[in-house]
Short mmCIF file of C-alpha atoms in Angstrom, two decimals:
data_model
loop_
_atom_site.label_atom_id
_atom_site.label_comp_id
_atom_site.label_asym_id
_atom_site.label_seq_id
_atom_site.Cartn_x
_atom_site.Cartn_y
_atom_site.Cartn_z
CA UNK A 1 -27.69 -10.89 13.08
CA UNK A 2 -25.57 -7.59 12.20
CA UNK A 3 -28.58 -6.16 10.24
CA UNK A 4 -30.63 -6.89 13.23
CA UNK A 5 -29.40 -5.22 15.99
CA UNK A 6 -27.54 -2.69 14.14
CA UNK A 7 -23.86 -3.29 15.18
CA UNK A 8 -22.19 -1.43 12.30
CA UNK A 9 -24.35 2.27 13.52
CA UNK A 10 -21.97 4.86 13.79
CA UNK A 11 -22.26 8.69 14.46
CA UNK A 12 -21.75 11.52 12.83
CA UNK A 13 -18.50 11.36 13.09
CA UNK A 14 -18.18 8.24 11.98
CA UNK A 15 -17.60 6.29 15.47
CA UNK A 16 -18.77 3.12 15.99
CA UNK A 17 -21.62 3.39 18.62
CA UNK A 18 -21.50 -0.04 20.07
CA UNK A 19 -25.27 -0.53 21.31
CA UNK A 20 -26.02 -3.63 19.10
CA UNK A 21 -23.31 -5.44 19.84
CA UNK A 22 -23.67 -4.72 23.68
CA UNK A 23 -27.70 -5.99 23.15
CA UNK A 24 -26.44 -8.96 21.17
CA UNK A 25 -24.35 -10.10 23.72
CA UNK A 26 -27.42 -9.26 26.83
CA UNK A 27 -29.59 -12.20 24.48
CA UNK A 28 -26.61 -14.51 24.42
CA UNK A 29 -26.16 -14.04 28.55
CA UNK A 30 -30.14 -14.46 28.67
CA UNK A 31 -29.71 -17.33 26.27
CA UNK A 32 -27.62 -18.77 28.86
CA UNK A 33 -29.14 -18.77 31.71
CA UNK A 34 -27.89 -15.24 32.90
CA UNK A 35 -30.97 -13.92 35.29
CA UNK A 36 -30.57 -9.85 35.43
CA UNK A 37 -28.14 -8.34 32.35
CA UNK A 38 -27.56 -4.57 32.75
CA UNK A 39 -26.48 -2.68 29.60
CA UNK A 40 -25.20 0.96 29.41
CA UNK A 41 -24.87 3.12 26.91
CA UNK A 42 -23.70 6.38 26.28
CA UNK A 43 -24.69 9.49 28.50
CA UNK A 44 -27.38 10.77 28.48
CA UNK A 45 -27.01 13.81 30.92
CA UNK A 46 -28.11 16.13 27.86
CA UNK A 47 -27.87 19.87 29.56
CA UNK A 48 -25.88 21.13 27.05
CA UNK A 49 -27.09 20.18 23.13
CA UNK A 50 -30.06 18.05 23.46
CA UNK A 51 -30.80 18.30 20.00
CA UNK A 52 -27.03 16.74 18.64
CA UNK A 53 -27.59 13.83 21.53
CA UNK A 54 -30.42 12.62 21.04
CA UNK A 55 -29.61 12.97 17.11
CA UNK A 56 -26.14 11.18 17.85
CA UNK A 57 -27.70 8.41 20.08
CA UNK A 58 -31.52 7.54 19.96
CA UNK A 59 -31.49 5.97 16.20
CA UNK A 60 -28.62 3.56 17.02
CA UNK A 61 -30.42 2.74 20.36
CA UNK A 62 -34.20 1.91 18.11
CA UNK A 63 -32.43 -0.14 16.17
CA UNK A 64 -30.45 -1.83 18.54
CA UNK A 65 -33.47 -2.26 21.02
CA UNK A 66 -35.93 -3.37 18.55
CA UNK A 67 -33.47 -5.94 17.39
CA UNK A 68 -33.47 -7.41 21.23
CA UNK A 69 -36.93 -7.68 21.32
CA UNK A 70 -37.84 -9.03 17.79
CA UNK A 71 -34.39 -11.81 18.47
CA UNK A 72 -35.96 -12.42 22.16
CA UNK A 73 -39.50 -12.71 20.77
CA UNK A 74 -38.67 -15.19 17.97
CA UNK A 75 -36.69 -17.58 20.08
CA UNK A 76 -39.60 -17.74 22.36
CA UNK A 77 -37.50 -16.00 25.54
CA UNK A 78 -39.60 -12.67 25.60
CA UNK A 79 -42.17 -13.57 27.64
CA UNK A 80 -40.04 -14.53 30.31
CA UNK A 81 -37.58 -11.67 29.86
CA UNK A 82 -38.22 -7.89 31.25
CA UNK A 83 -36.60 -5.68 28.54
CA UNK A 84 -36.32 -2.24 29.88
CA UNK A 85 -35.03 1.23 29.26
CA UNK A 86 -35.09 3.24 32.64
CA UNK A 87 -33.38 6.52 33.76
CA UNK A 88 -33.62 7.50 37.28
CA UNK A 89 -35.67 10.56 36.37
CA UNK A 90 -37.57 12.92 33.90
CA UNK A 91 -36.23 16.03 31.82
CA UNK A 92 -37.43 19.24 32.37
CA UNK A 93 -39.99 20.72 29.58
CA UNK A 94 -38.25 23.51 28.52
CA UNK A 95 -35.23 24.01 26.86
CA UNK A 96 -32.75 25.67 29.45
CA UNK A 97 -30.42 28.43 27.81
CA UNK A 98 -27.23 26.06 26.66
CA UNK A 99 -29.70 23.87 24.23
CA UNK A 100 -30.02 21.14 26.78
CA UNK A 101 -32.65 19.96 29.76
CA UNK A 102 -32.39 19.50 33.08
CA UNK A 103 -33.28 17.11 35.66
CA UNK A 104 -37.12 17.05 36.36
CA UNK A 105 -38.86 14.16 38.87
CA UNK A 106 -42.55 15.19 37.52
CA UNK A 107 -42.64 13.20 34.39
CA UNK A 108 -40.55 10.63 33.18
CA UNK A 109 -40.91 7.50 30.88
CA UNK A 110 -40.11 3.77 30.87
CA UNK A 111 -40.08 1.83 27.64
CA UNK A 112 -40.62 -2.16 28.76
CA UNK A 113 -41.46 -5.24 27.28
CA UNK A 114 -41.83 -8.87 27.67
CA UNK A 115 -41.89 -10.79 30.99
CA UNK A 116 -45.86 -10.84 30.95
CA UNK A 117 -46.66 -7.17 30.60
CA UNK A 118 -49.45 -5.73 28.08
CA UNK A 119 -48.58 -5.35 24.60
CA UNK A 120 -48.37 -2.47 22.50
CA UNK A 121 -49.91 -0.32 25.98
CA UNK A 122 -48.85 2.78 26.79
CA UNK A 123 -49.86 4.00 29.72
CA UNK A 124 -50.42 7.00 31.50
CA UNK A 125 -49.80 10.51 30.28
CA UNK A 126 -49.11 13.73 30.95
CA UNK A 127 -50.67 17.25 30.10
CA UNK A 128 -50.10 19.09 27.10
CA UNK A 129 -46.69 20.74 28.43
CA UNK A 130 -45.37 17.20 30.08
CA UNK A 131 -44.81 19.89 33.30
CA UNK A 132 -47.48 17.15 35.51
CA UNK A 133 -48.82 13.47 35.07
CA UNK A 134 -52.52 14.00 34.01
CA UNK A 135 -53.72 10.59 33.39
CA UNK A 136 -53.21 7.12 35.35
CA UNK A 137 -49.96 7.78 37.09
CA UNK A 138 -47.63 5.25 37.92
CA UNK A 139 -45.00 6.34 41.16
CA UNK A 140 -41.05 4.73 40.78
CA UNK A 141 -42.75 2.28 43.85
CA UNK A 142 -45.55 1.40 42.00
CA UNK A 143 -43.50 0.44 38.82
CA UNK A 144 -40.83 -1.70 40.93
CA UNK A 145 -43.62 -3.22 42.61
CA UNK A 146 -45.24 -4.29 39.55
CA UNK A 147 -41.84 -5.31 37.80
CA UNK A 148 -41.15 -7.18 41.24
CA UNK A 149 -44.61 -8.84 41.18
CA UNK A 150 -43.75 -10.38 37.81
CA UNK A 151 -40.27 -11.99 38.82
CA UNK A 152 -42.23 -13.52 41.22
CA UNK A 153 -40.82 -11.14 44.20
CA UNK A 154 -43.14 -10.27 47.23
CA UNK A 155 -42.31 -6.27 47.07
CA UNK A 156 -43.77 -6.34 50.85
CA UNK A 157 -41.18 -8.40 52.06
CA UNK A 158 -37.89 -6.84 53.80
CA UNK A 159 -34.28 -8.19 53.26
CA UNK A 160 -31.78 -7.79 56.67
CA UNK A 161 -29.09 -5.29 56.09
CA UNK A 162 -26.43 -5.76 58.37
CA UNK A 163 -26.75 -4.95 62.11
CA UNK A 164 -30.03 -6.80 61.83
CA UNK A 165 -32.07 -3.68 60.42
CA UNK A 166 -34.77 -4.39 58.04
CA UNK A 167 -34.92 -2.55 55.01
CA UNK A 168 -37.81 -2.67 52.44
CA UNK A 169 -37.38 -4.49 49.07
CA UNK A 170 -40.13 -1.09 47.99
CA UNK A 171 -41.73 1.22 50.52
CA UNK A 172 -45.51 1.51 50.02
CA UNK A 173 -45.88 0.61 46.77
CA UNK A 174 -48.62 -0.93 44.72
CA UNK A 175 -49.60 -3.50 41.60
CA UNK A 176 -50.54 -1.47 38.51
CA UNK A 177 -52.80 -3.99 36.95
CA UNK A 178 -53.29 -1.97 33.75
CA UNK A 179 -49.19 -3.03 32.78
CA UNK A 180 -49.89 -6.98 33.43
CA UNK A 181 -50.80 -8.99 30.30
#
């Protein structure tokens, strides 16, 4: 199980990283019955040194999160568990002056699997610079209401906030058929 998820990676500096033990533990909670498991893991607000982050971070986080899916996948739980890595927006294109990027709403990417969603698709794209999407788009409301759609959620519906105001579960968006298996 070590070997799987990778819970001996360390950096550079020899640090122990802590990813696959933290994704271990999200297939023992969804093992158990758990319903929605959240795991962080280190920051990721790369303005300064993008290069050394992502070099410090993204192997230990490959590992870790093909180790989830592989474990989820063998004991038969990945089709009715949503793996997903999300981050509440893109990075710019360019490199900005200190070696880093910054924040950029144009482009960004999800990586998801199980719960009844395509295999192996990758969808959408952007143009040659990643500056626009150029192919198939897919708005933050039209990827909730999709991942809503497959928990079995009506994304049309409202919940009550308090002071009896309605507030909707996702405003205006839409199924993307093209991410459903």
């Amino acid at each position: 199980m070590e070997k799987l998820y990778g819970t001996d990676n360390v950096d550079r500096n020899g640090q122990k990283l802590g990813v696959g033990r933290r994704f271990m533990m999200a297939r023992r909670l969804v093992e158990a019955g758990v319903r929605f498991v959240s795991v962080t893991y280190g920051g990721w607000d790369l303005h300064s040194q993008v290069k050394n982050g992502i070099e410090r971070q993204v192997p230990a986080l490959d590992h870790a999160l093909a180790g989830l899916i592989s474990d989820l996948d063998q004991r038969g739980l990945l089709d009715s568990t949503m793996v997903m890595v999300v981050s509440e927006f893109g990075r710019t294109p360019k490199i900005n002056p200190d070696a880093g990027r910054d924040h950029y709403s144009r482009v960004f990417s999800i990586a998801a699997a199980g719960g009844g969603l395509t295999k192996g698709c990758i969808y959408g794209s952007s143009n040659a610079t990643a500056a626009e999407p150029e192919n198939d788009p897919v708005s933050v409301e039209d990827f909730l209401h999709t991942v809503y759609h497959q928990m079995g959620i009506n994304a049309d519906d409202r919940l009550m906030a308090p002071g009896d105001r309605p507030i909707d579960i996702v405003r205006g968006g839409k199924l993307v058929k093209g991410l459903i298996s």
